[in-house]
Amino acid sequence: AQSVTQLGSHVSVSEGALVLLRCNYSSSVPPYLFWYVQYPNQGLQLLLKYTTGATLVKGINGFEAEFKKSETSFHLTKPSAHMSDAAEYFCAVSDPRLADMRFGAGTRLTVKP
Amino acid sequence: ETGVTQSPTHLIKTRGQQVTLRCSSQSGHNTVSWYQQALGQGPQFIFQYYREEENGRGNFPPRFSGLQFPNYSSELNVNALELDDSALYLCASSSGVGYSGANVLTFGAGSRLTVL
């Protein structure tokens, strides 16, 4: 079975500071990994995904994540936070043979001016 | 291209009633997945439809059922509503052979169901 653990339900950073959102996964097969962002009253929007190949993945809005198999991690980073980054972020894992995607509980990012 | 649209956006039901939620998939997408997102939690997979057939199901009871139509739109039906069914119901569409693994899910804004 697959699962995702997001460390920290709330993260607060100052505008211009580094953003680091942590995600650890469990999977019995090589996983596909995703980060989604959810703004209030909206659906989830894909930030980036890892399937195979390069372990450093770049996404939209300046976000990137690195797949570390030895640490079973897929942490999301952004060098400089912007006020518009304030949202809920979800890490997800999927088994390419199956229909479902397993999401973490989410991390709410607050950006202080 | 149009995105995923869901209706209604909000609704209130009482315990024991039945509800139908609707979803129009993004143009070019042939697979629809439904997720339940309870307050403060991540989305949980309910089921997926591909070519009008259920292609996978999460840990939800049979009173959660669905349909996919020839135009790839979909319905989620929930019978005998319980208080714990109160949640945001998200529809996501994708293209491909029905697996979520390599296919990016495009989510709608959701239908928020409140059960009193």
Short mmCIF file of C-alpha atoms in Angstrom, two decimals:
data_model
loop_
_atom_site.label_atom_id
_atom_site.label_comp_id
_atom_site.label_asym_id
_atom_site.label_seq_id
_atom_site.Cartn_x
_atom_site.Cartn_y
_atom_site.Cartn_z
CA ALA A 1 0.00 0.00 0.00
CA GLN A 2 1.09 3.51 -0.64
CA SER A 3 0.97 6.46 1.73
CA VAL A 4 2.22 10.00 2.14
CA THR A 5 3.21 11.90 5.26
CA GLN A 6 3.51 15.65 5.16
CA LEU A 7 5.53 16.97 8.06
CA GLY A 8 3.99 20.11 9.47
CA SER A 9 0.36 21.01 8.96
CA HIS A 10 1.24 24.72 9.04
CA VAL A 11 4.36 26.48 7.79
CA SER A 12 4.90 30.22 8.08
CA VAL A 13 7.65 32.11 6.26
CA SER A 14 8.45 35.74 5.59
CA GLU A 15 8.16 37.15 2.11
CA GLY A 16 11.46 36.53 0.30
CA ALA A 17 12.46 33.63 2.55
CA LEU A 18 13.04 30.04 1.52
CA VAL A 19 10.00 27.81 1.36
CA LEU A 20 10.50 24.15 2.37
CA LEU A 21 7.53 21.80 2.58
CA ARG A 22 8.33 18.25 3.60
CA CYS A 23 6.88 15.06 2.17
CA ASN A 24 7.81 11.46 2.86
CA TYR A 25 6.23 8.56 1.05
CA SER A 26 5.83 4.84 1.37
CA SER A 27 5.48 2.67 -1.72
CA SER A 28 6.07 -0.96 -2.61
CA VAL A 29 6.77 -0.07 -6.23
CA PRO A 30 8.68 2.78 -7.88
CA PRO A 31 6.34 5.67 -7.17
CA TYR A 32 5.04 8.54 -9.17
CA LEU A 33 5.06 11.65 -6.98
CA PHE A 34 3.16 14.89 -7.25
CA TRP A 35 2.75 18.24 -5.55
CA TYR A 36 -0.57 20.05 -5.88
CA VAL A 37 -1.60 23.49 -4.61
CA GLN A 38 -5.10 24.46 -3.51
CA TYR A 39 -6.21 28.06 -3.18
CA PRO A 40 -9.35 28.89 -1.17
CA ASN A 41 -12.55 27.76 -2.85
CA GLN A 42 -10.66 26.25 -5.75
CA GLY A 43 -9.69 22.80 -6.92
CA LEU A 44 -6.19 21.38 -6.86
CA GLN A 45 -3.64 22.60 -9.37
CA LEU A 46 -0.58 20.57 -10.32
CA LEU A 47 2.73 22.19 -9.36
CA LEU A 48 5.06 19.44 -10.51
CA LYS A 49 5.43 15.69 -10.86
CA TYR A 50 8.13 13.04 -10.79
CA THR A 51 7.73 9.86 -12.81
CA THR A 52 11.15 8.67 -13.94
CA GLY A 53 14.47 10.20 -14.95
CA ALA A 54 15.93 13.35 -13.44
CA THR A 55 15.35 13.44 -9.71
CA LEU A 56 15.22 17.24 -9.48
CA VAL A 57 11.92 18.36 -10.90
CA LYS A 58 11.03 21.94 -11.71
CA GLY A 59 7.46 23.11 -11.63
CA ILE A 60 5.38 26.21 -12.04
CA ASN A 61 5.74 29.44 -10.08
CA GLY A 62 9.40 28.79 -9.25
CA PHE A 63 8.81 25.61 -7.21
CA GLU A 64 10.98 22.54 -7.44
CA ALA A 65 11.22 19.18 -5.69
CA GLU A 66 13.85 16.50 -5.41
CA PHE A 67 13.11 12.78 -5.36
CA LYS A 68 15.40 11.04 -2.87
CA LYS A 69 14.81 7.31 -2.96
CA SER A 70 17.21 6.58 -0.08
CA GLU A 71 15.27 8.96 2.16
CA THR A 72 11.82 8.20 0.64
CA SER A 73 11.33 11.94 0.41
CA PHE A 74 9.99 14.43 -2.11
CA HIS A 75 10.34 17.83 -0.44
CA LEU A 76 9.06 20.97 -2.16
CA THR A 77 11.17 24.13 -2.19
CA LYS A 78 11.09 27.66 -3.51
CA PRO A 79 14.04 30.02 -3.01
CA SER A 80 12.00 33.15 -2.33
CA ALA A 81 8.43 33.19 -1.04
CA HIS A 82 5.85 35.54 -2.48
CA MET A 83 2.61 36.61 -0.85
CA SER A 84 0.71 34.84 -3.65
CA ASP A 85 2.23 31.51 -2.55
CA ALA A 86 -0.04 31.41 0.50
CA ALA A 87 -2.20 28.32 -0.01
CA GLU A 88 -2.64 24.65 0.95
CA TYR A 89 -0.08 22.27 -0.54
CA PHE A 90 -0.63 18.55 -1.01
CA CYS A 91 1.91 15.86 -1.75
CA ALA A 92 0.60 12.75 -3.48
CA VAL A 93 1.88 9.35 -4.54
CA SER A 94 0.54 6.94 -7.12
CA ASP A 95 1.25 3.45 -8.33
CA PRO A 96 1.19 3.59 -12.15
CA ARG A 97 -0.71 0.28 -12.22
CA LEU A 98 -3.58 1.59 -10.12
CA ALA A 99 -6.32 4.17 -10.52
CA ASP A 100 -6.04 5.93 -7.19
CA MET A 101 -3.72 8.65 -6.01
CA ARG A 102 -2.91 8.90 -2.29
CA PHE A 103 -2.71 12.40 -0.87
CA GLY A 104 -1.12 13.68 2.29
CA ALA A 105 -3.09 15.70 4.81
CA GLY A 106 -1.74 18.95 3.42
CA THR A 107 0.46 21.80 4.61
CA ARG A 108 -0.94 25.29 4.90
CA LEU A 109 1.66 27.87 3.89
CA THR A 110 1.38 31.37 5.32
CA VAL A 111 3.58 34.16 3.94
CA LYS A 112 4.18 37.14 6.20
CA PRO A 113 4.95 40.57 4.75
CA GLU B 1 -9.78 24.60 -23.69
CA THR B 2 -12.41 24.37 -20.99
CA GLY B 3 -11.45 22.97 -17.64
CA VAL B 4 -13.35 20.65 -15.33
CA THR B 5 -16.69 22.02 -14.22
CA GLN B 6 -18.73 20.74 -11.30
CA SER B 7 -22.28 21.38 -10.14
CA PRO B 8 -23.74 22.35 -7.83
CA THR B 9 -21.04 24.31 -6.03
CA HIS B 10 -22.77 24.13 -2.66
CA LEU B 11 -25.68 22.13 -1.34
CA ILE B 12 -27.27 21.22 1.95
CA LYS B 13 -29.02 17.92 2.59
CA THR B 14 -30.42 16.15 5.61
CA ARG B 15 -29.39 12.79 6.91
CA GLY B 16 -30.93 9.90 4.96
CA GLN B 17 -31.43 11.87 1.76
CA GLN B 18 -29.79 11.18 -1.57
CA VAL B 19 -27.57 13.50 -3.60
CA THR B 20 -26.27 13.63 -7.17
CA LEU B 21 -23.18 15.62 -8.08
CA ARG B 22 -22.20 16.32 -11.66
CA CYS B 23 -18.92 16.79 -13.47
CA SER B 24 -17.97 17.80 -16.99
CA SER B 25 -14.47 16.69 -17.87
CA GLN B 26 -11.87 18.80 -19.61
CA SER B 27 -12.01 18.70 -23.40
CA GLY B 28 -9.99 15.75 -24.68
CA HIS B 29 -10.05 13.84 -21.38
CA ASN B 30 -11.66 10.40 -21.24
CA THR B 31 -11.15 9.42 -17.60
CA VAL B 32 -12.92 10.84 -14.54
CA SER B 33 -11.97 10.33 -10.91
CA TRP B 34 -13.89 11.40 -7.83
CA TYR B 35 -12.33 12.36 -4.51
CA GLN B 36 -13.78 13.27 -1.12
CA GLN B 37 -11.98 15.98 0.85
CA ALA B 38 -13.12 16.31 4.45
CA LEU B 39 -12.35 19.53 6.27
CA GLY B 40 -8.65 19.79 7.09
CA GLN B 41 -7.72 16.62 5.24
CA GLY B 42 -6.31 15.61 1.90
CA PRO B 43 -8.51 14.23 -0.86
CA GLN B 44 -9.47 10.55 -0.64
CA PHE B 45 -10.07 8.49 -3.75
CA ILE B 46 -13.66 7.33 -4.21
CA PHE B 47 -13.57 5.78 -7.70
CA GLN B 48 -12.53 6.27 -11.30
CA TYR B 49 -14.44 5.81 -14.53
CA TYR B 50 -12.93 5.00 -17.91
CA ARG B 51 -14.98 4.16 -20.99
CA GLU B 52 -18.15 4.27 -18.87
CA GLU B 53 -16.88 1.50 -16.58
CA GLU B 54 -15.64 1.73 -13.00
CA ASN B 55 -11.88 1.36 -13.24
CA GLY B 56 -10.94 1.37 -9.59
CA ARG B 57 -12.54 2.06 -6.23
CA GLY B 58 -11.34 3.31 -2.88
CA ASN B 59 -12.55 2.34 0.56
CA PHE B 60 -16.07 3.73 0.25
CA PRO B 61 -19.35 1.85 0.83
CA PRO B 62 -21.69 0.84 -2.02
CA ARG B 63 -24.03 3.75 -1.28
CA PHE B 64 -21.43 5.80 -3.16
CA SER B 65 -22.01 5.09 -6.84
CA GLY B 66 -21.21 6.73 -10.12
CA LEU B 67 -21.80 6.93 -13.81
CA GLN B 68 -19.83 8.07 -16.80
CA PHE B 69 -21.62 9.11 -19.97
CA PRO B 70 -20.53 8.76 -23.62
CA ASN B 71 -19.39 12.40 -23.63
CA TYR B 72 -17.11 11.51 -20.65
CA SER B 73 -19.09 13.59 -18.16
CA SER B 74 -19.83 11.90 -14.87
CA GLU B 75 -22.14 11.76 -11.87
CA LEU B 76 -21.49 10.84 -8.27
CA ASN B 77 -24.50 9.57 -6.35
CA VAL B 78 -24.60 9.15 -2.60
CA ASN B 79 -27.57 7.41 -0.99
CA ALA B 80 -28.66 7.41 2.65
CA LEU B 81 -26.55 10.43 3.52
CA GLU B 82 -24.73 10.44 6.85
CA LEU B 83 -23.32 13.38 8.77
CA ASP B 84 -19.77 12.22 7.96
CA ASP B 85 -20.50 12.61 4.25
CA SER B 86 -20.17 16.37 4.72
CA ALA B 87 -17.14 17.26 2.60
CA LEU B 88 -15.85 18.85 -0.57
CA TYR B 89 -16.30 16.44 -3.47
CA LEU B 90 -13.71 16.88 -6.18
CA CYS B 91 -13.91 15.62 -9.71
CA ALA B 92 -10.72 15.21 -11.74
CA SER B 93 -10.33 14.33 -15.37
CA SER B 94 -7.36 12.93 -17.24
CA SER B 95 -6.48 11.43 -20.59
CA GLY B 96 -4.89 8.08 -21.29
CA VAL B 97 -5.74 4.51 -20.51
CA GLY B 98 -7.35 5.16 -17.17
CA TYR B 99 -4.39 4.92 -14.83
CA SER B 100 -3.60 7.88 -12.63
CA GLY B 101 0.09 7.08 -12.48
CA ALA B 102 1.40 8.92 -15.48
CA ASN B 103 -1.64 10.98 -16.26
CA VAL B 104 -1.98 14.43 -14.80
CA LEU B 105 -5.28 14.99 -13.02
CA THR B 106 -7.10 18.23 -13.76
CA PHE B 107 -9.38 19.06 -10.85
CA GLY B 108 -12.61 20.98 -10.73
CA ALA B 109 -13.38 23.46 -7.95
CA GLY B 110 -15.57 20.93 -6.17
CA SER B 111 -19.06 20.58 -4.77
CA ARG B 112 -19.34 21.33 -1.08
CA LEU B 113 -21.91 19.08 0.56
CA THR B 114 -23.25 19.75 4.03
CA VAL B 115 -25.35 17.06 5.68
CA LEU B 116 -27.49 18.16 8.62
#
